[in-house]
Amino acid sequence: MSADAIRTEIDKEVAENTILVYGKGTKDMPRCGFTRETIAFFNRYGYPFEVVDVLENMPKREVLSKMTNWPTLPKIFIAGKFYGDTDILEPMAENGELKTVLAEAFPGTPEPAAVINLH
């Protein structure tokens, strides 16, 4: 698959998912601590999100790194905008900025109750 075709696939995935995490593993089976941490982070908010596993897809990982200028995983997109990872989002959560971003990403949706995952 060409880099342009991969970029088109990424653009489609980002457009179809209000919150999208590119990470190592899946939402049900994360394969690294940072991806697991990111899943736990978004589970606290209760909004729907998806995780795309790019661990086994080096061409996609390379295209993502070039298009975001962010070399590491996970890579988080909210409402089509790239935000980096939870190192960026944690301070945004602490100062209230993330709450605003999520409210704008899910207009007209009441803020969901936090989900508690006992795993």
Backbone as XML, in Angstrom:
<?xml version="1.0"?>
<chain id="A" units="angstrom">
  <residue number="1" name="MET">
    <atom name="N" x="0.850" y="-1.176" z="0.000"/>
    <atom name="CA" x="0.000" y="0.000" z="0.000"/>
    <atom name="C" x="0.895" y="1.239" z="0.000"/>
  </residue>
  <residue number="2" name="SER">
    <atom name="N" x="0.593" y="2.193" z="-0.840"/>
    <atom name="CA" x="1.398" y="3.408" z="-0.945"/>
    <atom name="C" x="1.157" y="4.320" z="0.257"/>
  </residue>
  <residue number="3" name="ALA">
    <atom name="N" x="2.091" y="5.238" z="0.482"/>
    <atom name="CA" x="1.947" y="6.204" z="1.574"/>
    <atom name="C" x="0.685" y="7.039" z="1.393"/>
  </residue>
  <residue number="4" name="ASP">
    <atom name="N" x="0.360" y="7.395" z="0.151"/>
    <atom name="CA" x="-0.866" y="8.176" z="-0.104"/>
    <atom name="C" x="-2.112" y="7.379" z="0.259"/>
  </residue>
  <residue number="5" name="ALA">
    <atom name="N" x="-2.124" y="6.088" z="-0.075"/>
    <atom name="CA" x="-3.270" y="5.237" z="0.262"/>
    <atom name="C" x="-3.386" y="5.070" z="1.774"/>
  </residue>
  <residue number="6" name="ILE">
    <atom name="N" x="-2.253" y="4.957" z="2.448"/>
    <atom name="CA" x="-2.266" y="4.842" z="3.914"/>
    <atom name="C" x="-2.784" y="6.142" z="4.527"/>
  </residue>
  <residue number="7" name="ARG">
    <atom name="N" x="-2.331" y="7.260" z="3.998"/>
    <atom name="CA" x="-2.790" y="8.567" z="4.499"/>
    <atom name="C" x="-4.303" y="8.703" z="4.305"/>
  </residue>
  <residue number="8" name="THR">
    <atom name="N" x="-4.808" y="8.257" z="3.179"/>
    <atom name="CA" x="-6.254" y="8.286" z="2.926"/>
    <atom name="C" x="-6.990" y="7.419" z="3.941"/>
  </residue>
  <residue number="9" name="GLU">
    <atom name="N" x="-6.439" y="6.244" z="4.241"/>
    <atom name="CA" x="-7.037" y="5.349" z="5.240"/>
    <atom name="C" x="-7.044" y="6.004" z="6.624"/>
  </residue>
  <residue number="10" name="ILE">
    <atom name="N" x="-5.947" y="6.641" z="6.992"/>
    <atom name="CA" x="-5.858" y="7.329" z="8.287"/>
    <atom name="C" x="-6.869" y="8.464" z="8.349"/>
  </residue>
  <residue number="11" name="ASP">
    <atom name="N" x="-6.938" y="9.265" z="7.293"/>
    <atom name="CA" x="-7.900" y="10.379" z="7.255"/>
    <atom name="C" x="-9.325" y="9.876" z="7.427"/>
  </residue>
  <residue number="12" name="LYS">
    <atom name="N" x="-9.644" y="8.746" z="6.818"/>
    <atom name="CA" x="-10.979" y="8.156" z="6.931"/>
    <atom name="C" x="-11.240" y="7.691" z="8.369"/>
  </residue>
  <residue number="13" name="GLU">
    <atom name="N" x="-10.271" y="7.024" z="8.973"/>
    <atom name="CA" x="-10.422" y="6.554" z="10.352"/>
    <atom name="C" x="-10.612" y="7.723" z="11.318"/>
  </residue>
  <residue number="14" name="VAL">
    <atom name="N" x="-9.830" y="8.779" z="11.127"/>
    <atom name="CA" x="-9.929" y="9.960" z="11.993"/>
    <atom name="C" x="-11.298" y="10.620" z="11.819"/>
  </residue>
  <residue number="15" name="ALA">
    <atom name="N" x="-11.779" y="10.699" z="10.582"/>
    <atom name="CA" x="-13.084" y="11.322" z="10.319"/>
    <atom name="C" x="-14.237" y="10.503" z="10.904"/>
  </residue>
  <residue number="16" name="GLU">
    <atom name="N" x="-14.092" y="9.189" z="10.952"/>
    <atom name="CA" x="-15.178" y="8.310" z="11.417"/>
    <atom name="C" x="-15.229" y="8.149" z="12.932"/>
  </residue>
  <residue number="17" name="ASN">
    <atom name="N" x="-14.211" y="8.602" z="13.649"/>
    <atom name="CA" x="-14.139" y="8.406" z="15.100"/>
    <atom name="C" x="-13.824" y="9.727" z="15.790"/>
  </residue>
  <residue number="18" name="THR">
    <atom name="N" x="-14.742" y="10.185" z="16.625"/>
    <atom name="CA" x="-14.538" y="11.466" z="17.299"/>
    <atom name="C" x="-13.287" y="11.430" z="18.165"/>
  </residue>
  <residue number="19" name="ILE">
    <atom name="N" x="-13.079" y="10.334" z="18.878"/>
    <atom name="CA" x="-11.826" y="10.144" z="19.618"/>
    <atom name="C" x="-11.186" y="8.881" z="19.060"/>
  </residue>
  <residue number="20" name="LEU">
    <atom name="N" x="-9.970" y="9.035" z="18.561"/>
    <atom name="CA" x="-9.263" y="7.902" z="17.971"/>
    <atom name="C" x="-7.851" y="7.838" z="18.533"/>
  </residue>
  <residue number="21" name="VAL">
    <atom name="N" x="-7.490" y="6.655" z="18.981"/>
    <atom name="CA" x="-6.165" y="6.411" z="19.530"/>
    <atom name="C" x="-5.463" y="5.409" z="18.624"/>
  </residue>
  <residue number="22" name="TYR">
    <atom name="N" x="-4.303" y="5.791" z="18.115"/>
    <atom name="CA" x="-3.443" y="4.843" z="17.421"/>
    <atom name="C" x="-2.442" y="4.354" z="18.445"/>
  </residue>
  <residue number="23" name="GLY">
    <atom name="N" x="-2.459" y="3.057" z="18.711"/>
    <atom name="CA" x="-1.604" y="2.531" z="19.755"/>
    <atom name="C" x="-1.107" y="1.137" z="19.456"/>
  </residue>
  <residue number="24" name="LYS">
    <atom name="N" x="-0.574" y="0.534" z="20.487"/>
    <atom name="CA" x="-0.066" y="-0.838" z="20.399"/>
    <atom name="C" x="-1.109" y="-1.743" z="21.038"/>
  </residue>
  <residue number="25" name="GLY">
    <atom name="N" x="-1.808" y="-2.494" z="20.215"/>
    <atom name="CA" x="-2.872" y="-3.365" z="20.684"/>
    <atom name="C" x="-4.234" y="-2.734" z="20.462"/>
  </residue>
  <residue number="26" name="THR">
    <atom name="N" x="-5.235" y="-3.351" z="21.041"/>
    <atom name="CA" x="-6.616" y="-2.904" z="20.882"/>
    <atom name="C" x="-7.164" y="-2.421" z="22.209"/>
  </residue>
  <residue number="27" name="LYS">
    <atom name="N" x="-8.387" y="-1.905" z="22.174"/>
    <atom name="CA" x="-9.027" y="-1.441" z="23.398"/>
    <atom name="C" x="-9.171" y="-2.591" z="24.404"/>
  </residue>
  <residue number="28" name="ASP">
    <atom name="N" x="-9.506" y="-3.774" z="23.908"/>
    <atom name="CA" x="-9.671" y="-4.938" z="24.785"/>
    <atom name="C" x="-8.359" y="-5.628" z="25.136"/>
  </residue>
  <residue number="29" name="MET">
    <atom name="N" x="-7.369" y="-5.480" z="24.268"/>
    <atom name="CA" x="-6.079" y="-6.161" z="24.475"/>
    <atom name="C" x="-4.909" y="-5.212" z="24.197"/>
  </residue>
  <residue number="30" name="PRO">
    <atom name="N" x="-4.725" y="-4.185" z="25.054"/>
    <atom name="CA" x="-3.572" y="-3.304" z="24.841"/>
    <atom name="C" x="-2.278" y="-4.091" z="25.012"/>
  </residue>
  <residue number="31" name="ARG">
    <atom name="N" x="-1.276" y="-3.725" z="24.198"/>
    <atom name="CA" x="-0.029" y="-4.480" z="24.209"/>
    <atom name="C" x="1.157" y="-3.647" z="24.692"/>
  </residue>
  <residue number="32" name="CYS">
    <atom name="N" x="0.863" y="-2.532" z="25.342"/>
    <atom name="CA" x="1.928" y="-1.768" z="25.992"/>
    <atom name="C" x="1.296" y="-0.923" z="27.090"/>
  </residue>
  <residue number="33" name="GLY">
    <atom name="N" x="2.114" y="-0.543" z="28.041"/>
    <atom name="CA" x="1.629" y="0.232" z="29.176"/>
    <atom name="C" x="1.080" y="1.593" z="28.793"/>
  </residue>
  <residue number="34" name="PHE">
    <atom name="N" x="1.680" y="2.257" z="27.813"/>
    <atom name="CA" x="1.215" y="3.582" z="27.423"/>
    <atom name="C" x="-0.163" y="3.511" z="26.764"/>
  </residue>
  <residue number="35" name="THR">
    <atom name="N" x="-0.386" y="2.494" z="25.938"/>
    <atom name="CA" x="-1.700" y="2.315" z="25.330"/>
    <atom name="C" x="-2.718" y="1.973" z="26.411"/>
  </residue>
  <residue number="36" name="ARG">
    <atom name="N" x="-2.363" y="1.112" z="27.335"/>
    <atom name="CA" x="-3.253" y="0.757" z="28.450"/>
    <atom name="C" x="-3.603" y="2.010" z="29.258"/>
  </residue>
  <residue number="37" name="GLU">
    <atom name="N" x="-2.620" y="2.847" z="29.527"/>
    <atom name="CA" x="-2.821" y="4.092" z="30.270"/>
    <atom name="C" x="-3.777" y="5.025" z="29.519"/>
  </residue>
  <residue number="38" name="THR">
    <atom name="N" x="-3.622" y="5.097" z="28.220"/>
    <atom name="CA" x="-4.474" y="5.967" z="27.416"/>
    <atom name="C" x="-5.916" y="5.469" z="27.412"/>
  </residue>
  <residue number="39" name="ILE">
    <atom name="N" x="-6.095" y="4.169" z="27.325"/>
    <atom name="CA" x="-7.440" y="3.578" z="27.369"/>
    <atom name="C" x="-8.082" y="3.884" z="28.723"/>
  </residue>
  <residue number="40" name="ALA">
    <atom name="N" x="-7.336" y="3.710" z="29.798"/>
    <atom name="CA" x="-7.856" y="4.014" z="31.135"/>
    <atom name="C" x="-8.205" y="5.500" z="31.243"/>
  </residue>
  <residue number="41" name="PHE">
    <atom name="N" x="-7.389" y="6.351" z="30.675"/>
    <atom name="CA" x="-7.626" y="7.798" z="30.686"/>
    <atom name="C" x="-8.973" y="8.114" z="30.052"/>
  </residue>
  <residue number="42" name="PHE">
    <atom name="N" x="-9.218" y="7.585" z="28.846"/>
    <atom name="CA" x="-10.476" y="7.891" z="28.166"/>
    <atom name="C" x="-11.667" y="7.170" z="28.798"/>
  </residue>
  <residue number="43" name="ASN">
    <atom name="N" x="-11.451" y="6.021" z="29.398"/>
    <atom name="CA" x="-12.543" y="5.351" z="30.111"/>
    <atom name="C" x="-13.064" y="6.208" z="31.258"/>
  </residue>
  <residue number="44" name="ARG">
    <atom name="N" x="-12.214" y="7.024" z="31.854"/>
    <atom name="CA" x="-12.648" y="7.909" z="32.947"/>
    <atom name="C" x="-13.687" y="8.915" z="32.473"/>
  </residue>
  <residue number="45" name="TYR">
    <atom name="N" x="-13.659" y="9.260" z="31.199"/>
    <atom name="CA" x="-14.552" y="10.298" z="30.690"/>
    <atom name="C" x="-15.878" y="9.752" z="30.176"/>
  </residue>
  <residue number="46" name="GLY">
    <atom name="N" x="-15.907" y="8.509" z="29.751"/>
    <atom name="CA" x="-17.155" y="7.886" z="29.338"/>
    <atom name="C" x="-17.609" y="8.181" z="27.917"/>
  </residue>
  <residue number="47" name="TYR">
    <atom name="N" x="-16.864" y="8.972" z="27.174"/>
    <atom name="CA" x="-17.209" y="9.219" z="25.774"/>
    <atom name="C" x="-16.726" y="8.046" z="24.925"/>
  </residue>
  <residue number="48" name="PRO">
    <atom name="N" x="-17.411" y="7.778" z="23.814"/>
    <atom name="CA" x="-16.953" y="6.677" z="22.953"/>
    <atom name="C" x="-15.616" y="7.018" z="22.294"/>
  </residue>
  <residue number="49" name="PHE">
    <atom name="N" x="-14.773" y="6.007" z="22.192"/>
    <atom name="CA" x="-13.488" y="6.171" z="21.507"/>
    <atom name="C" x="-13.089" y="4.836" z="20.916"/>
  </residue>
  <residue number="50" name="GLU">
    <atom name="N" x="-12.204" y="4.911" z="19.938"/>
    <atom name="CA" x="-11.697" y="3.703" z="19.290"/>
    <atom name="C" x="-10.179" y="3.673" z="19.390"/>
  </residue>
  <residue number="51" name="VAL">
    <atom name="N" x="-9.647" y="2.469" z="19.340"/>
    <atom name="CA" x="-8.199" y="2.256" z="19.337"/>
    <atom name="C" x="-7.859" y="1.449" z="18.092"/>
  </residue>
  <residue number="52" name="VAL">
    <atom name="N" x="-6.916" y="1.954" z="17.311"/>
    <atom name="CA" x="-6.426" y="1.251" z="16.125"/>
    <atom name="C" x="-5.032" y="0.719" z="16.449"/>
  </residue>
  <residue number="53" name="ASP">
    <atom name="N" x="-4.868" y="-0.575" z="16.290"/>
    <atom name="CA" x="-3.592" y="-1.237" z="16.557"/>
    <atom name="C" x="-2.661" y="-1.044" z="15.365"/>
  </residue>
  <residue number="54" name="VAL">
    <atom name="N" x="-1.552" y="-0.363" z="15.591"/>
    <atom name="CA" x="-0.567" y="-0.190" z="14.518"/>
    <atom name="C" x="0.756" y="-0.896" z="14.849"/>
  </residue>
  <residue number="55" name="LEU">
    <atom name="N" x="0.722" y="-1.739" z="15.864"/>
    <atom name="CA" x="1.933" y="-2.434" z="16.274"/>
    <atom name="C" x="2.519" y="-3.280" z="15.152"/>
  </residue>
  <residue number="56" name="GLU">
    <atom name="N" x="1.657" y="-3.939" z="14.404"/>
    <atom name="CA" x="2.118" y="-4.835" z="13.339"/>
    <atom name="C" x="2.113" y="-4.168" z="11.957"/>
  </residue>
  <residue number="57" name="ASN">
    <atom name="N" x="1.878" y="-2.862" z="11.918"/>
    <atom name="CA" x="1.740" y="-2.170" z="10.634"/>
    <atom name="C" x="2.757" y="-1.027" z="10.555"/>
  </residue>
  <residue number="58" name="MET">
    <atom name="N" x="4.005" y="-1.377" z="10.289"/>
    <atom name="CA" x="5.073" y="-0.371" z="10.240"/>
    <atom name="C" x="4.826" y="0.732" z="9.211"/>
  </residue>
  <residue number="59" name="PRO">
    <atom name="N" x="4.333" y="0.418" z="8.006"/>
    <atom name="CA" x="4.076" y="1.515" z="7.063"/>
    <atom name="C" x="3.083" y="2.543" z="7.621"/>
  </residue>
  <residue number="60" name="LYS">
    <atom name="N" x="2.030" y="2.073" z="8.286"/>
    <atom name="CA" x="1.047" y="3.002" z="8.854"/>
    <atom name="C" x="1.683" y="3.805" z="9.991"/>
  </residue>
  <residue number="61" name="ARG">
    <atom name="N" x="2.469" y="3.156" z="10.814"/>
    <atom name="CA" x="3.154" y="3.857" z="11.906"/>
    <atom name="C" x="4.053" y="4.955" z="11.353"/>
  </residue>
  <residue number="62" name="GLU">
    <atom name="N" x="4.757" y="4.652" z="10.266"/>
    <atom name="CA" x="5.658" y="5.637" z="9.658"/>
    <atom name="C" x="4.884" y="6.825" z="9.102"/>
  </residue>
  <residue number="63" name="VAL">
    <atom name="N" x="3.784" y="6.561" z="8.405"/>
    <atom name="CA" x="2.972" y="7.651" z="7.851"/>
    <atom name="C" x="2.396" y="8.504" z="8.988"/>
  </residue>
  <residue number="64" name="LEU">
    <atom name="N" x="1.897" y="7.860" z="10.030"/>
    <atom name="CA" x="1.370" y="8.600" z="11.184"/>
    <atom name="C" x="2.443" y="9.481" z="11.817"/>
  </residue>
  <residue number="65" name="SER">
    <atom name="N" x="3.653" y="8.952" z="11.974"/>
    <atom name="CA" x="4.733" y="9.730" z="12.569"/>
    <atom name="C" x="5.086" y="10.941" z="11.719"/>
  </residue>
  <residue number="66" name="LYS">
    <atom name="N" x="5.104" y="10.760" z="10.402"/>
    <atom name="CA" x="5.415" y="11.875" z="9.508"/>
    <atom name="C" x="4.308" y="12.921" z="9.515"/>
  </residue>
  <residue number="67" name="MET">
    <atom name="N" x="3.045" y="12.469" z="9.467"/>
    <atom name="CA" x="1.946" y="13.440" z="9.372"/>
    <atom name="C" x="1.717" y="14.188" z="10.683"/>
  </residue>
  <residue number="68" name="THR">
    <atom name="N" x="2.106" y="13.597" z="11.821"/>
    <atom name="CA" x="1.896" y="14.246" z="13.113"/>
    <atom name="C" x="3.161" y="14.875" z="13.686"/>
  </residue>
  <residue number="69" name="ASN">
    <atom name="N" x="4.315" y="14.504" z="13.126"/>
    <atom name="CA" x="5.605" y="14.920" z="13.676"/>
    <atom name="C" x="5.712" y="14.499" z="15.144"/>
  </residue>
  <residue number="70" name="TRP">
    <atom name="N" x="5.151" y="13.318" z="15.437"/>
    <atom name="CA" x="5.155" y="12.760" z="16.794"/>
    <atom name="C" x="5.655" y="11.326" z="16.667"/>
  </residue>
  <residue number="71" name="PRO">
    <atom name="N" x="6.861" y="11.030" z="17.148"/>
    <atom name="CA" x="7.470" y="9.733" z="16.865"/>
    <atom name="C" x="6.930" y="8.549" z="17.668"/>
  </residue>
  <residue number="72" name="THR">
    <atom name="N" x="6.296" y="8.810" z="18.805"/>
    <atom name="CA" x="5.917" y="7.714" z="19.698"/>
    <atom name="C" x="4.425" y="7.397" z="19.629"/>
  </residue>
  <residue number="73" name="LEU">
    <atom name="N" x="4.078" y="6.238" z="20.165"/>
    <atom name="CA" x="2.688" y="5.820" z="20.315"/>
    <atom name="C" x="2.349" y="5.873" z="21.801"/>
  </residue>
  <residue number="74" name="PRO">
    <atom name="N" x="1.100" y="6.092" z="22.126"/>
    <atom name="CA" x="-0.040" y="6.291" z="21.239"/>
    <atom name="C" x="-0.096" y="7.708" z="20.671"/>
  </residue>
  <residue number="75" name="LYS">
    <atom name="N" x="-0.919" y="7.839" z="19.648"/>
    <atom name="CA" x="-1.203" y="9.119" z="19.010"/>
    <atom name="C" x="-2.716" y="9.314" z="19.115"/>
  </residue>
  <residue number="76" name="ILE">
    <atom name="N" x="-3.136" y="10.449" z="19.636"/>
    <atom name="CA" x="-4.551" y="10.690" z="19.930"/>
    <atom name="C" x="-5.091" y="11.815" z="19.062"/>
  </residue>
  <residue number="77" name="PHE">
    <atom name="N" x="-6.234" y="11.514" z="18.433"/>
    <atom name="CA" x="-6.969" y="12.511" z="17.661"/>
    <atom name="C" x="-8.332" y="12.715" z="18.322"/>
  </residue>
  <residue number="78" name="ILE">
    <atom name="N" x="-8.731" y="13.962" z="18.479"/>
    <atom name="CA" x="-10.063" y="14.294" z="18.987"/>
    <atom name="C" x="-10.691" y="15.266" z="17.998"/>
  </residue>
  <residue number="79" name="ALA">
    <atom name="N" x="-11.851" y="14.879" z="17.482"/>
    <atom name="CA" x="-12.580" y="15.695" z="16.497"/>
    <atom name="C" x="-11.673" y="16.091" z="15.331"/>
  </residue>
  <residue number="80" name="GLY">
    <atom name="N" x="-10.848" y="15.153" z="14.885"/>
    <atom name="CA" x="-9.992" y="15.375" z="13.731"/>
    <atom name="C" x="-8.684" y="16.073" z="14.019"/>
  </residue>
  <residue number="81" name="LYS">
    <atom name="N" x="-8.489" y="16.550" z="15.237"/>
    <atom name="CA" x="-7.260" y="17.270" z="15.588"/>
    <atom name="C" x="-6.324" y="16.348" z="16.370"/>
  </residue>
  <residue number="82" name="PHE">
    <atom name="N" x="-5.050" y="16.397" z="16.026"/>
    <atom name="CA" x="-4.045" y="15.593" z="16.709"/>
    <atom name="C" x="-3.633" y="16.271" z="18.012"/>
  </residue>
  <residue number="83" name="TYR">
    <atom name="N" x="-3.615" y="15.490" z="19.099"/>
    <atom name="CA" x="-3.269" y="16.027" z="20.419"/>
    <atom name="C" x="-2.017" y="15.430" z="21.032"/>
  </residue>
  <residue number="84" name="GLY">
    <atom name="N" x="-1.335" y="14.523" z="20.389"/>
    <atom name="CA" x="-0.167" y="13.905" z="21.003"/>
    <atom name="C" x="-0.588" y="12.668" z="21.757"/>
  </residue>
  <residue number="85" name="ASP">
    <atom name="N" x="-0.248" y="12.628" z="23.066"/>
    <atom name="CA" x="-0.611" y="11.489" z="23.898"/>
    <atom name="C" x="-1.094" y="11.992" z="25.250"/>
  </residue>
  <residue number="86" name="THR">
    <atom name="N" x="-1.194" y="11.101" z="26.222"/>
    <atom name="CA" x="-1.720" y="11.520" z="27.522"/>
    <atom name="C" x="-0.780" y="12.472" z="28.263"/>
  </residue>
  <residue number="87" name="ASP">
    <atom name="N" x="0.488" y="12.533" z="27.879"/>
    <atom name="CA" x="1.379" y="13.531" z="28.477"/>
    <atom name="C" x="0.891" y="14.943" z="28.154"/>
  </residue>
  <residue number="88" name="ILE">
    <atom name="N" x="0.227" y="15.102" z="27.040"/>
    <atom name="CA" x="-0.354" y="16.385" z="26.651"/>
    <atom name="C" x="-1.749" y="16.534" z="27.257"/>
  </residue>
  <residue number="89" name="LEU">
    <atom name="N" x="-2.528" y="15.454" z="27.239"/>
    <atom name="CA" x="-3.921" y="15.531" z="27.684"/>
    <atom name="C" x="-4.085" y="15.622" z="29.195"/>
  </residue>
  <residue number="90" name="GLU">
    <atom name="N" x="-3.191" y="15.017" z="29.968"/>
    <atom name="CA" x="-3.310" y="15.084" z="31.439"/>
    <atom name="C" x="-3.315" y="16.532" z="31.934"/>
  </residue>
  <residue number="91" name="PRO">
    <atom name="N" x="-2.352" y="17.372" z="31.530"/>
    <atom name="CA" x="-2.410" y="18.774" z="31.972"/>
    <atom name="C" x="-3.672" y="19.483" z="31.468"/>
  </residue>
  <residue number="92" name="MET">
    <atom name="N" x="-4.117" y="19.130" z="30.267"/>
    <atom name="CA" x="-5.363" y="19.719" z="29.749"/>
    <atom name="C" x="-6.550" y="19.315" z="30.625"/>
  </residue>
  <residue number="93" name="ALA">
    <atom name="N" x="-6.533" y="18.069" z="31.110"/>
    <atom name="CA" x="-7.600" y="17.599" z="31.998"/>
    <atom name="C" x="-7.543" y="18.352" z="33.324"/>
  </residue>
  <residue number="94" name="GLU">
    <atom name="N" x="-6.353" y="18.558" z="33.829"/>
    <atom name="CA" x="-6.183" y="19.226" z="35.120"/>
    <atom name="C" x="-6.638" y="20.675" z="35.083"/>
  </residue>
  <residue number="95" name="ASN">
    <atom name="N" x="-6.392" y="21.376" z="33.964"/>
    <atom name="CA" x="-6.776" y="22.789" z="33.917"/>
    <atom name="C" x="-8.168" y="23.023" z="33.324"/>
  </residue>
  <residue number="96" name="GLY">
    <atom name="N" x="-8.897" y="21.936" z="33.002"/>
    <atom name="CA" x="-10.266" y="22.063" z="32.509"/>
    <atom name="C" x="-10.390" y="22.195" z="31.004"/>
  </residue>
  <residue number="97" name="GLU">
    <atom name="N" x="-9.272" y="22.354" z="30.311"/>
    <atom name="CA" x="-9.303" y="22.535" z="28.860"/>
    <atom name="C" x="-9.859" y="21.302" z="28.143"/>
  </residue>
  <residue number="98" name="LEU">
    <atom name="N" x="-9.522" y="20.115" z="28.624"/>
    <atom name="CA" x="-9.992" y="18.895" z="27.963"/>
    <atom name="C" x="-11.507" y="18.771" z="28.039"/>
  </residue>
  <residue number="99" name="LYS">
    <atom name="N" x="-12.096" y="19.161" z="29.143"/>
    <atom name="CA" x="-13.554" y="19.118" z="29.284"/>
    <atom name="C" x="-14.214" y="19.954" z="28.187"/>
  </residue>
  <residue number="100" name="THR">
    <atom name="N" x="-13.647" y="21.105" z="27.896"/>
    <atom name="CA" x="-14.159" y="21.975" z="26.831"/>
    <atom name="C" x="-13.974" y="21.314" z="25.474"/>
  </residue>
  <residue number="101" name="VAL">
    <atom name="N" x="-12.793" y="20.739" z="25.228"/>
    <atom name="CA" x="-12.515" y="20.064" z="23.955"/>
    <atom name="C" x="-13.520" y="18.935" z="23.724"/>
  </residue>
  <residue number="102" name="LEU">
    <atom name="N" x="-13.770" y="18.132" z="24.762"/>
    <atom name="CA" x="-14.700" y="17.011" z="24.627"/>
    <atom name="C" x="-16.137" y="17.489" z="24.435"/>
  </residue>
  <residue number="103" name="ALA">
    <atom name="N" x="-16.527" y="18.549" z="25.135"/>
    <atom name="CA" x="-17.876" y="19.095" z="24.960"/>
    <atom name="C" x="-18.064" y="19.608" z="23.532"/>
  </residue>
  <residue number="104" name="GLU">
    <atom name="N" x="-17.036" y="20.222" z="22.963"/>
    <atom name="CA" x="-17.108" y="20.698" z="21.574"/>
    <atom name="C" x="-17.090" y="19.531" z="20.593"/>
  </residue>
  <residue number="105" name="ALA">
    <atom name="N" x="-16.386" y="18.457" z="20.937"/>
    <atom name="CA" x="-16.303" y="17.285" z="20.063"/>
    <atom name="C" x="-17.616" y="16.506" z="20.035"/>
  </residue>
  <residue number="106" name="PHE">
    <atom name="N" x="-18.374" y="16.588" z="21.116"/>
    <atom name="CA" x="-19.648" y="15.873" z="21.239"/>
    <atom name="C" x="-20.766" y="16.876" z="21.528"/>
  </residue>
  <residue number="107" name="PRO">
    <atom name="N" x="-21.030" y="17.809" z="20.577"/>
    <atom name="CA" x="-22.021" y="18.846" z="20.841"/>
    <atom name="C" x="-23.415" y="18.255" z="21.070"/>
  </residue>
  <residue number="108" name="GLY">
    <atom name="N" x="-24.121" y="18.846" z="22.026"/>
    <atom name="CA" x="-25.474" y="18.405" z="22.312"/>
    <atom name="C" x="-25.555" y="17.120" z="23.104"/>
  </residue>
  <residue number="109" name="THR">
    <atom name="N" x="-24.413" y="16.567" z="23.460"/>
    <atom name="CA" x="-24.387" y="15.324" z="24.228"/>
    <atom name="C" x="-24.124" y="15.681" z="25.685"/>
  </residue>
  <residue number="110" name="PRO">
    <atom name="N" x="-24.992" y="15.238" z="26.598"/>
    <atom name="CA" x="-24.694" y="15.496" z="28.002"/>
    <atom name="C" x="-23.398" y="14.814" z="28.404"/>
  </residue>
  <residue number="111" name="GLU">
    <atom name="N" x="-22.685" y="15.431" z="29.312"/>
    <atom name="CA" x="-21.433" y="14.840" z="29.783"/>
    <atom name="C" x="-21.752" y="13.491" z="30.429"/>
  </residue>
  <residue number="112" name="PRO">
    <atom name="N" x="-21.134" y="12.419" z="29.925"/>
    <atom name="CA" x="-21.430" y="11.110" z="30.504"/>
    <atom name="C" x="-20.841" y="10.976" z="31.903"/>
  </residue>
  <residue number="113" name="ALA">
    <atom name="N" x="-21.450" y="10.088" z="32.659"/>
    <atom name="CA" x="-20.879" y="9.770" z="33.967"/>
    <atom name="C" x="-19.589" y="9.008" z="33.731"/>
  </residue>
  <residue number="114" name="ALA">
    <atom name="N" x="-18.640" y="9.216" z="34.568"/>
    <atom name="CA" x="-17.361" y="8.525" z="34.439"/>
    <atom name="C" x="-17.595" y="7.017" z="34.551"/>
  </residue>
  <residue number="115" name="VAL">
    <atom name="N" x="-16.866" y="6.287" z="33.779"/>
    <atom name="CA" x="-16.939" y="4.840" z="33.804"/>
    <atom name="C" x="-15.866" y="4.316" z="34.733"/>
  </residue>
  <residue number="116" name="ILE">
    <atom name="N" x="-16.240" y="3.455" z="35.624"/>
    <atom name="CA" x="-15.270" y="2.865" z="36.540"/>
    <atom name="C" x="-14.986" y="1.448" z="36.062"/>
  </residue>
  <residue number="117" name="ASN">
    <atom name="N" x="-13.736" y="1.210" z="35.741"/>
    <atom name="CA" x="-13.321" y="-0.113" z="35.273"/>
    <atom name="C" x="-12.551" y="-0.779" z="36.400"/>
  </residue>
  <residue number="118" name="LEU">
    <atom name="N" x="-13.058" y="-1.891" z="36.888"/>
    <atom name="CA" x="-12.444" y="-2.574" z="38.025"/>
    <atom name="C" x="-11.429" y="-3.628" z="37.639"/>
  </residue>
  <residue number="119" name="HIS">
    <atom name="N" x="-11.006" y="-3.669" z="36.386"/>
    <atom name="CA" x="-10.020" y="-4.663" z="35.938"/>
    <atom name="C" x="-8.648" y="-4.289" z="36.400"/>
  </residue>
</chain>
